Amino acid sequence: WGRFLVIASEIDANIKSLDLAGIAIDTIDAAYDAAMAHVFKRNGWKEVDDAGPFGRGYTFVLDEIKRAVTLLDSLGVGLLFLAHAKEREIKARGQQPYSKIVPAMPPSACR
């Protein structure tokens, strides 16, 4: 994750000399996992519940991701996020369950 942030900062510092139409993040789910490991290590946590109740650990990880995405978004070039996919069964009240292809990340990270 640290390397990702360094590269994002270098792109930011040199954007005027770079001829970029866009930036592709391959893969955002791997970046999410790296951000999670970084946040856990920085705070001495072993699992997400160590941050406190109600998913606070996920909030810390999402804040870390948002910081990097905000920096990249401010560059004024296109952003493309690639992710691995997984199949998830959706159960809606009064309907038959169906499968949906979603990014291989926690649902809260996909909003």
Short mmCIF file of N, CA, C and O in Angstrom, two decimals:
data_model
loop_
_atom_site.label_atom_id
_atom_site.label_comp_id
_atom_site.label_asym_id
_atom_site.label_seq_id
_atom_site.Cartn_x
_atom_site.Cartn_y
_atom_site.Cartn_z
N TRP A 1 0.82 -1.19 0.00
CA TRP A 1 0.00 0.00 0.00
C TRP A 1 0.86 1.25 0.00
O TRP A 1 0.56 2.22 -0.69
N GLY A 2 1.94 1.19 0.76
CA GLY A 2 2.85 2.33 0.79
C GLY A 2 3.40 2.64 -0.60
O GLY A 2 3.51 3.80 -1.00
N ARG A 3 3.74 1.61 -1.35
CA ARG A 3 4.25 1.79 -2.71
C ARG A 3 3.19 2.42 -3.61
O ARG A 3 3.49 3.29 -4.42
N PHE A 4 1.95 1.99 -3.47
CA PHE A 4 0.85 2.56 -4.23
C PHE A 4 0.73 4.06 -3.96
O PHE A 4 0.58 4.86 -4.89
N LEU A 5 0.81 4.45 -2.69
CA LEU A 5 0.70 5.87 -2.33
C LEU A 5 1.87 6.67 -2.88
O LEU A 5 1.69 7.81 -3.32
N VAL A 6 3.06 6.09 -2.86
CA VAL A 6 4.24 6.78 -3.41
C VAL A 6 4.06 7.01 -4.90
O VAL A 6 4.31 8.10 -5.42
N ILE A 7 3.61 5.98 -5.61
CA ILE A 7 3.40 6.12 -7.06
C ILE A 7 2.32 7.16 -7.34
O ILE A 7 2.48 8.00 -8.24
N ALA A 8 1.23 7.14 -6.59
CA ALA A 8 0.17 8.14 -6.77
C ALA A 8 0.71 9.54 -6.54
O ALA A 8 0.40 10.47 -7.31
N SER A 9 1.54 9.72 -5.53
CA SER A 9 2.14 11.04 -5.25
C SER A 9 3.10 11.46 -6.35
O SER A 9 3.15 12.64 -6.71
N GLU A 10 3.87 10.51 -6.88
CA GLU A 10 4.78 10.84 -7.98
C GLU A 10 4.01 11.25 -9.23
O GLU A 10 4.42 12.18 -9.94
N ILE A 11 2.92 10.57 -9.52
CA ILE A 11 2.08 10.97 -10.66
C ILE A 11 1.53 12.36 -10.43
O ILE A 11 1.56 13.22 -11.33
N ASP A 12 1.07 12.63 -9.22
CA ASP A 12 0.54 13.95 -8.87
C ASP A 12 1.60 15.03 -9.07
O ASP A 12 1.34 16.07 -9.67
N ALA A 13 2.82 14.78 -8.61
CA ALA A 13 3.90 15.76 -8.70
C ALA A 13 4.34 16.01 -10.14
O ALA A 13 4.84 17.09 -10.46
N ASN A 14 4.17 15.01 -11.00
CA ASN A 14 4.68 15.11 -12.37
C ASN A 14 3.59 15.13 -13.43
O ASN A 14 3.88 14.96 -14.61
N ILE A 15 2.35 15.36 -13.04
CA ILE A 15 1.23 15.24 -13.97
C ILE A 15 1.37 16.16 -15.17
O ILE A 15 1.00 15.80 -16.29
N LYS A 16 1.93 17.34 -14.99
CA LYS A 16 2.05 18.29 -16.10
C LYS A 16 3.02 17.78 -17.17
O LYS A 16 2.85 18.07 -18.35
N SER A 17 4.03 17.03 -16.78
CA SER A 17 5.00 16.53 -17.75
C SER A 17 4.61 15.16 -18.31
O SER A 17 5.23 14.69 -19.26
N LEU A 18 3.60 14.54 -17.77
CA LEU A 18 3.13 13.25 -18.25
C LEU A 18 1.99 13.44 -19.24
O LEU A 18 1.14 14.31 -19.05
N ASP A 19 1.97 12.66 -20.26
CA ASP A 19 0.90 12.73 -21.26
C ASP A 19 -0.06 11.58 -20.99
O ASP A 19 0.00 10.55 -21.65
N LEU A 20 -0.92 11.76 -19.98
CA LEU A 20 -1.83 10.70 -19.58
C LEU A 20 -3.26 11.03 -19.97
O LEU A 20 -3.74 12.12 -19.71
N ALA A 21 -3.92 10.06 -20.57
CA ALA A 21 -5.36 10.19 -20.82
C ALA A 21 -6.12 9.63 -19.63
O ALA A 21 -7.24 10.01 -19.36
N GLY A 22 -5.50 8.70 -18.92
CA GLY A 22 -6.16 8.09 -17.78
C GLY A 22 -5.21 7.20 -17.00
O GLY A 22 -4.08 6.96 -17.39
N ILE A 23 -5.72 6.72 -15.89
CA ILE A 23 -4.98 5.83 -15.00
C ILE A 23 -5.87 4.62 -14.73
O ILE A 23 -7.05 4.78 -14.41
N ALA A 24 -5.30 3.43 -14.86
CA ALA A 24 -6.03 2.20 -14.55
C ALA A 24 -5.45 1.59 -13.29
O ALA A 24 -4.23 1.44 -13.17
N ILE A 25 -6.30 1.25 -12.36
CA ILE A 25 -5.90 0.58 -11.13
C ILE A 25 -6.25 -0.90 -11.30
O ILE A 25 -7.42 -1.26 -11.37
N ASP A 26 -5.23 -1.74 -11.38
CA ASP A 26 -5.41 -3.17 -11.64
C ASP A 26 -4.73 -3.94 -10.51
O ASP A 26 -3.52 -4.06 -10.51
N THR A 27 -5.42 -4.39 -9.57
CA THR A 27 -6.85 -4.41 -9.34
C THR A 27 -7.18 -3.66 -8.06
O THR A 27 -6.39 -3.65 -7.12
N ILE A 28 -8.37 -3.09 -8.02
CA ILE A 28 -8.78 -2.32 -6.85
C ILE A 28 -9.00 -3.22 -5.65
O ILE A 28 -8.79 -2.81 -4.51
N ASP A 29 -9.40 -4.47 -5.87
CA ASP A 29 -9.59 -5.37 -4.73
C ASP A 29 -8.24 -5.72 -4.09
O ASP A 29 -8.15 -5.85 -2.87
N ALA A 30 -7.17 -5.83 -4.89
CA ALA A 30 -5.84 -6.05 -4.32
C ALA A 30 -5.37 -4.80 -3.57
O ALA A 30 -4.77 -4.90 -2.50
N ALA A 31 -5.70 -3.62 -4.11
CA ALA A 31 -5.36 -2.37 -3.42
C ALA A 31 -6.12 -2.27 -2.10
O ALA A 31 -5.57 -1.84 -1.08
N TYR A 32 -7.37 -2.70 -2.11
CA TYR A 32 -8.17 -2.69 -0.88
C TYR A 32 -7.53 -3.60 0.18
O TYR A 32 -7.40 -3.22 1.35
N ASP A 33 -7.13 -4.80 -0.23
CA ASP A 33 -6.49 -5.73 0.70
C ASP A 33 -5.19 -5.16 1.25
O ASP A 33 -4.89 -5.29 2.44
N ALA A 34 -4.41 -4.50 0.38
CA ALA A 34 -3.15 -3.89 0.82
C ALA A 34 -3.41 -2.74 1.78
O ALA A 34 -2.70 -2.57 2.78
N ALA A 35 -4.44 -1.95 1.50
CA ALA A 35 -4.81 -0.85 2.41
C ALA A 35 -5.25 -1.39 3.76
O ALA A 35 -4.90 -0.85 4.81
N MET A 36 -6.00 -2.48 3.73
CA MET A 36 -6.45 -3.09 4.99
C MET A 36 -5.25 -3.58 5.80
O MET A 36 -5.16 -3.30 7.02
N ALA A 37 -4.31 -4.26 5.16
CA ALA A 37 -3.11 -4.73 5.86
C ALA A 37 -2.32 -3.55 6.43
O ALA A 37 -1.82 -3.62 7.55
N HIS A 38 -2.23 -2.48 5.67
CA HIS A 38 -1.51 -1.28 6.12
C HIS A 38 -2.18 -0.66 7.36
O HIS A 38 -1.50 -0.34 8.34
N VAL A 39 -3.50 -0.51 7.30
CA VAL A 39 -4.24 0.08 8.43
C VAL A 39 -4.12 -0.81 9.66
O VAL A 39 -3.92 -0.32 10.78
N PHE A 40 -4.23 -2.12 9.47
CA PHE A 40 -4.11 -3.04 10.60
C PHE A 40 -2.73 -2.95 11.23
O PHE A 40 -2.59 -2.88 12.45
N LYS A 41 -1.69 -2.96 10.41
CA LYS A 41 -0.32 -2.91 10.93
C LYS A 41 -0.07 -1.59 11.65
O LYS A 41 0.51 -1.56 12.73
N ARG A 42 -0.51 -0.49 11.03
CA ARG A 42 -0.30 0.84 11.61
C ARG A 42 -0.95 0.95 12.99
O ARG A 42 -0.43 1.61 13.89
N ASN A 43 -2.10 0.29 13.18
CA ASN A 43 -2.84 0.40 14.43
C ASN A 43 -2.64 -0.78 15.37
O ASN A 43 -3.22 -0.81 16.45
N GLY A 44 -1.84 -1.77 14.95
CA GLY A 44 -1.60 -2.93 15.80
C GLY A 44 -2.79 -3.86 15.92
O GLY A 44 -2.92 -4.57 16.92
N TRP A 45 -3.66 -3.89 14.91
CA TRP A 45 -4.84 -4.74 14.95
C TRP A 45 -4.54 -6.08 14.31
O TRP A 45 -3.77 -6.18 13.37
N LYS A 46 -5.21 -7.11 14.80
CA LYS A 46 -5.08 -8.43 14.20
C LYS A 46 -6.30 -8.77 13.35
O LYS A 46 -6.23 -9.56 12.43
N GLU A 47 -7.45 -8.17 13.67
CA GLU A 47 -8.66 -8.39 12.90
C GLU A 47 -9.50 -7.12 12.90
O GLU A 47 -9.26 -6.20 13.69
N VAL A 48 -10.47 -7.07 12.02
CA VAL A 48 -11.25 -5.85 11.81
C VAL A 48 -12.00 -5.41 13.06
O VAL A 48 -12.18 -4.22 13.30
N ASP A 49 -12.41 -6.34 13.90
CA ASP A 49 -13.15 -5.99 15.12
C ASP A 49 -12.28 -5.34 16.18
O ASP A 49 -12.80 -4.77 17.14
N ASP A 50 -10.96 -5.40 16.03
CA ASP A 50 -10.07 -4.73 16.98
C ASP A 50 -10.24 -3.21 16.95
O ASP A 50 -9.85 -2.53 17.90
N ALA A 51 -10.80 -2.68 15.87
CA ALA A 51 -11.00 -1.23 15.74
C ALA A 51 -12.19 -0.74 16.54
O ALA A 51 -12.32 0.46 16.76
N GLY A 52 -13.05 -1.65 16.96
CA GLY A 52 -14.24 -1.26 17.70
C GLY A 52 -15.48 -1.82 17.04
O GLY A 52 -15.41 -2.46 15.99
N PRO A 53 -16.62 -1.55 17.64
CA PRO A 53 -17.88 -2.12 17.13
C PRO A 53 -18.37 -1.44 15.85
O PRO A 53 -17.86 -0.40 15.45
N PHE A 54 -19.38 -2.04 15.27
CA PHE A 54 -20.13 -1.47 14.16
C PHE A 54 -19.28 -1.24 12.91
O PHE A 54 -19.49 -0.27 12.18
N GLY A 55 -18.28 -2.08 12.66
CA GLY A 55 -17.50 -1.99 11.43
C GLY A 55 -16.55 -0.82 11.35
O GLY A 55 -16.20 -0.38 10.25
N ARG A 56 -16.11 -0.31 12.49
CA ARG A 56 -15.19 0.83 12.47
C ARG A 56 -13.91 0.52 11.72
O ARG A 56 -13.34 1.40 11.08
N GLY A 57 -13.45 -0.73 11.77
CA GLY A 57 -12.25 -1.11 11.04
C GLY A 57 -12.41 -0.92 9.55
O GLY A 57 -11.51 -0.41 8.87
N TYR A 58 -13.58 -1.32 9.03
CA TYR A 58 -13.85 -1.12 7.60
C TYR A 58 -13.87 0.36 7.25
O TYR A 58 -13.44 0.77 6.17
N THR A 59 -14.37 1.19 8.16
CA THR A 59 -14.41 2.63 7.94
C THR A 59 -13.01 3.20 7.81
O THR A 59 -12.73 4.02 6.93
N PHE A 60 -12.10 2.75 8.66
CA PHE A 60 -10.71 3.21 8.59
C PHE A 60 -10.08 2.82 7.25
O PHE A 60 -9.36 3.60 6.64
N VAL A 61 -10.35 1.61 6.79
CA VAL A 61 -9.80 1.13 5.51
C VAL A 61 -10.40 1.94 4.36
O VAL A 61 -9.68 2.39 3.46
N LEU A 62 -11.70 2.16 4.39
CA LEU A 62 -12.34 2.95 3.32
C LEU A 62 -11.81 4.37 3.30
O LEU A 62 -11.62 4.95 2.23
N ASP A 63 -11.56 4.96 4.45
CA ASP A 63 -10.98 6.30 4.51
C ASP A 63 -9.60 6.32 3.84
O ASP A 63 -9.25 7.27 3.14
N GLU A 64 -8.82 5.27 4.06
CA GLU A 64 -7.50 5.16 3.44
C GLU A 64 -7.63 5.07 1.92
O GLU A 64 -6.91 5.74 1.18
N ILE A 65 -8.54 4.26 1.44
CA ILE A 65 -8.78 4.12 0.00
C ILE A 65 -9.27 5.44 -0.58
O ILE A 65 -8.79 5.89 -1.63
N LYS A 66 -10.21 6.08 0.09
CA LYS A 66 -10.77 7.35 -0.41
C LYS A 66 -9.69 8.42 -0.52
O LYS A 66 -9.72 9.23 -1.46
N ARG A 67 -8.75 8.43 0.40
CA ARG A 67 -7.66 9.41 0.35
C ARG A 67 -6.88 9.26 -0.95
O ARG A 67 -6.59 10.23 -1.63
N ALA A 68 -6.54 8.02 -1.30
CA ALA A 68 -5.78 7.77 -2.53
C ALA A 68 -6.62 8.06 -3.77
O ALA A 68 -6.14 8.68 -4.73
N VAL A 69 -7.88 7.64 -3.77
CA VAL A 69 -8.74 7.87 -4.93
C VAL A 69 -8.99 9.36 -5.12
O VAL A 69 -9.00 9.85 -6.25
N THR A 70 -9.15 10.11 -4.04
CA THR A 70 -9.35 11.55 -4.14
C THR A 70 -8.14 12.22 -4.77
O THR A 70 -8.28 13.10 -5.63
N LEU A 71 -6.95 11.80 -4.37
CA LEU A 71 -5.72 12.34 -4.98
C LEU A 71 -5.70 12.05 -6.47
O LEU A 71 -5.47 12.95 -7.29
N LEU A 72 -5.95 10.80 -6.86
CA LEU A 72 -5.93 10.44 -8.28
C LEU A 72 -7.04 11.15 -9.06
O LEU A 72 -6.84 11.59 -10.18
N ASP A 73 -8.21 11.30 -8.45
CA ASP A 73 -9.32 11.97 -9.10
C ASP A 73 -9.01 13.44 -9.34
O ASP A 73 -9.46 14.03 -10.33
N SER A 74 -8.25 14.05 -8.46
CA SER A 74 -7.92 15.48 -8.59
C SER A 74 -6.97 15.76 -9.75
O SER A 74 -6.77 16.91 -10.11
N LEU A 75 -6.39 14.73 -10.35
CA LEU A 75 -5.43 14.93 -11.43
C LEU A 75 -6.09 15.33 -12.75
O LEU A 75 -5.42 15.79 -13.67
N GLY A 76 -7.39 15.12 -12.85
CA GLY A 76 -8.10 15.53 -14.05
C GLY A 76 -7.96 14.58 -15.23
O GLY A 76 -8.19 14.98 -16.37
N VAL A 77 -7.57 13.35 -14.98
CA VAL A 77 -7.52 12.34 -16.03
C VAL A 77 -8.54 11.26 -15.70
O VAL A 77 -9.03 11.18 -14.58
N GLY A 78 -8.85 10.43 -16.67
CA GLY A 78 -9.80 9.36 -16.43
C GLY A 78 -9.26 8.32 -15.47
O GLY A 78 -8.06 8.10 -15.39
N LEU A 79 -10.15 7.74 -14.70
CA LEU A 79 -9.78 6.66 -13.77
C LEU A 79 -10.56 5.42 -14.14
O LEU A 79 -11.77 5.47 -14.37
N LEU A 80 -9.86 4.30 -14.19
CA LEU A 80 -10.48 3.01 -14.47
C LEU A 80 -10.09 2.06 -13.35
O LEU A 80 -8.89 1.90 -13.06
N PHE A 81 -11.07 1.48 -12.70
CA PHE A 81 -10.81 0.53 -11.63
C PHE A 81 -11.19 -0.86 -12.09
O PHE A 81 -12.36 -1.10 -12.44
N LEU A 82 -10.24 -1.76 -12.11
CA LEU A 82 -10.47 -3.16 -12.45
C LEU A 82 -10.55 -3.95 -11.16
O LEU A 82 -9.86 -3.64 -10.19
N ALA A 83 -11.38 -4.98 -11.15
CA ALA A 83 -11.51 -5.81 -9.95
C ALA A 83 -11.77 -7.25 -10.36
O ALA A 83 -12.35 -7.51 -11.42
N HIS A 84 -11.32 -8.16 -9.52
CA HIS A 84 -11.73 -9.54 -9.70
C HIS A 84 -13.21 -9.61 -9.37
O HIS A 84 -13.74 -8.74 -8.67
N ALA A 85 -13.87 -10.63 -9.87
CA ALA A 85 -15.31 -10.74 -9.65
C ALA A 85 -15.63 -12.02 -8.90
O ALA A 85 -14.85 -12.98 -8.89
N LYS A 86 -16.78 -12.00 -8.25
CA LYS A 86 -17.29 -13.21 -7.59
C LYS A 86 -18.80 -13.22 -7.79
O LYS A 86 -19.42 -12.20 -8.07
N GLU A 87 -19.36 -14.38 -7.64
CA GLU A 87 -20.80 -14.54 -7.78
C GLU A 87 -21.41 -14.51 -6.38
O GLU A 87 -20.93 -15.17 -5.47
N ARG A 88 -22.46 -13.71 -6.23
CA ARG A 88 -23.13 -13.60 -4.94
C ARG A 88 -24.61 -13.87 -5.14
O ARG A 88 -25.22 -13.40 -6.11
N GLU A 89 -25.19 -14.65 -4.24
CA GLU A 89 -26.61 -14.94 -4.33
C GLU A 89 -27.40 -13.82 -3.66
O GLU A 89 -27.11 -13.44 -2.53
N ILE A 90 -28.37 -13.30 -4.38
CA ILE A 90 -29.21 -12.23 -3.88
C ILE A 90 -30.57 -12.82 -3.53
O ILE A 90 -31.20 -13.49 -4.35
N LYS A 91 -31.01 -12.55 -2.31
CA LYS A 91 -32.32 -13.04 -1.86
C LYS A 91 -33.18 -11.83 -1.52
O LYS A 91 -32.93 -11.14 -0.55
N ALA A 92 -34.17 -11.58 -2.35
CA ALA A 92 -35.09 -10.48 -2.12
C ALA A 92 -36.43 -11.04 -1.64
O ALA A 92 -36.88 -12.07 -2.14
N ARG A 93 -37.02 -10.37 -0.70
CA ARG A 93 -38.28 -10.82 -0.14
C ARG A 93 -39.33 -10.93 -1.24
O ARG A 93 -39.53 -10.00 -2.02
N GLY A 94 -39.97 -12.08 -1.32
CA GLY A 94 -41.03 -12.29 -2.29
C GLY A 94 -40.54 -12.62 -3.70
O GLY A 94 -41.34 -12.70 -4.61
N GLN A 95 -39.23 -12.80 -3.86
CA GLN A 95 -38.70 -13.12 -5.18
C GLN A 95 -37.81 -14.36 -5.08
O GLN A 95 -37.34 -14.71 -4.01
N GLN A 96 -37.61 -14.99 -6.22
CA GLN A 96 -36.69 -16.11 -6.27
C GLN A 96 -35.26 -15.59 -6.11
O GLN A 96 -34.93 -14.52 -6.62
N PRO A 97 -34.41 -16.32 -5.39
CA PRO A 97 -33.00 -15.92 -5.31
C PRO A 97 -32.36 -15.94 -6.70
O PRO A 97 -32.74 -16.75 -7.55
N TYR A 98 -31.43 -15.04 -6.91
CA TYR A 98 -30.72 -15.00 -8.18
C TYR A 98 -29.25 -14.69 -7.93
O TYR A 98 -28.89 -14.19 -6.86
N SER A 99 -28.41 -14.99 -8.89
CA SER A 99 -26.98 -14.73 -8.78
C SER A 99 -26.63 -13.43 -9.46
O SER A 99 -27.22 -13.06 -10.47
N LYS A 100 -25.65 -12.76 -8.89
CA LYS A 100 -25.19 -11.49 -9.42
C LYS A 100 -23.67 -11.49 -9.38
O LYS A 100 -23.07 -11.94 -8.40
N ILE A 101 -23.03 -11.00 -10.43
CA ILE A 101 -21.58 -10.88 -10.45
C ILE A 101 -21.23 -9.53 -9.84
O ILE A 101 -21.72 -8.49 -10.28
N VAL A 102 -20.38 -9.56 -8.81
CA VAL A 102 -20.01 -8.35 -8.08
C VAL A 102 -18.49 -8.31 -7.91
O VAL A 102 -17.82 -9.34 -8.02
N PRO A 103 -17.92 -7.14 -7.62
CA PRO A 103 -16.48 -7.09 -7.33
C PRO A 103 -16.15 -7.93 -6.11
O PRO A 103 -16.95 -8.04 -5.17
N ALA A 104 -14.96 -8.53 -6.11
CA ALA A 104 -14.53 -9.39 -5.00
C ALA A 104 -14.00 -8.53 -3.85
O ALA A 104 -12.82 -8.56 -3.51
N MET A 105 -14.91 -7.75 -3.29
CA MET A 105 -14.60 -6.85 -2.18
C MET A 105 -15.80 -6.83 -1.26
O MET A 105 -16.90 -7.21 -1.67
N PRO A 106 -15.62 -6.37 -0.03
CA PRO A 106 -16.79 -6.24 0.84
C PRO A 106 -17.81 -5.29 0.20
O PRO A 106 -17.43 -4.31 -0.44
N PRO A 107 -19.10 -5.57 0.36
CA PRO A 107 -20.12 -4.71 -0.25
C PRO A 107 -19.97 -3.23 0.14
O PRO A 107 -20.21 -2.35 -0.67
N SER A 108 -19.54 -2.95 1.36
CA SER A 108 -19.38 -1.55 1.79
C SER A 108 -18.30 -0.82 1.01
O SER A 108 -18.33 0.39 0.91
N ALA A 109 -17.36 -1.55 0.44
CA ALA A 109 -16.28 -0.94 -0.32
C ALA A 109 -16.68 -0.65 -1.76
O ALA A 109 -15.96 0.04 -2.47
N CYS A 110 -17.82 -1.13 -2.17
CA CYS A 110 -18.24 -0.99 -3.57
C CYS A 110 -19.23 0.13 -3.79
O CYS A 110 -19.81 0.24 -4.86
N ARG A 111 -19.45 0.96 -2.83
CA ARG A 111 -20.43 2.02 -3.01
C ARG A 111 -19.86 3.21 -3.70
O ARG A 111 -18.76 3.47 -3.89
#
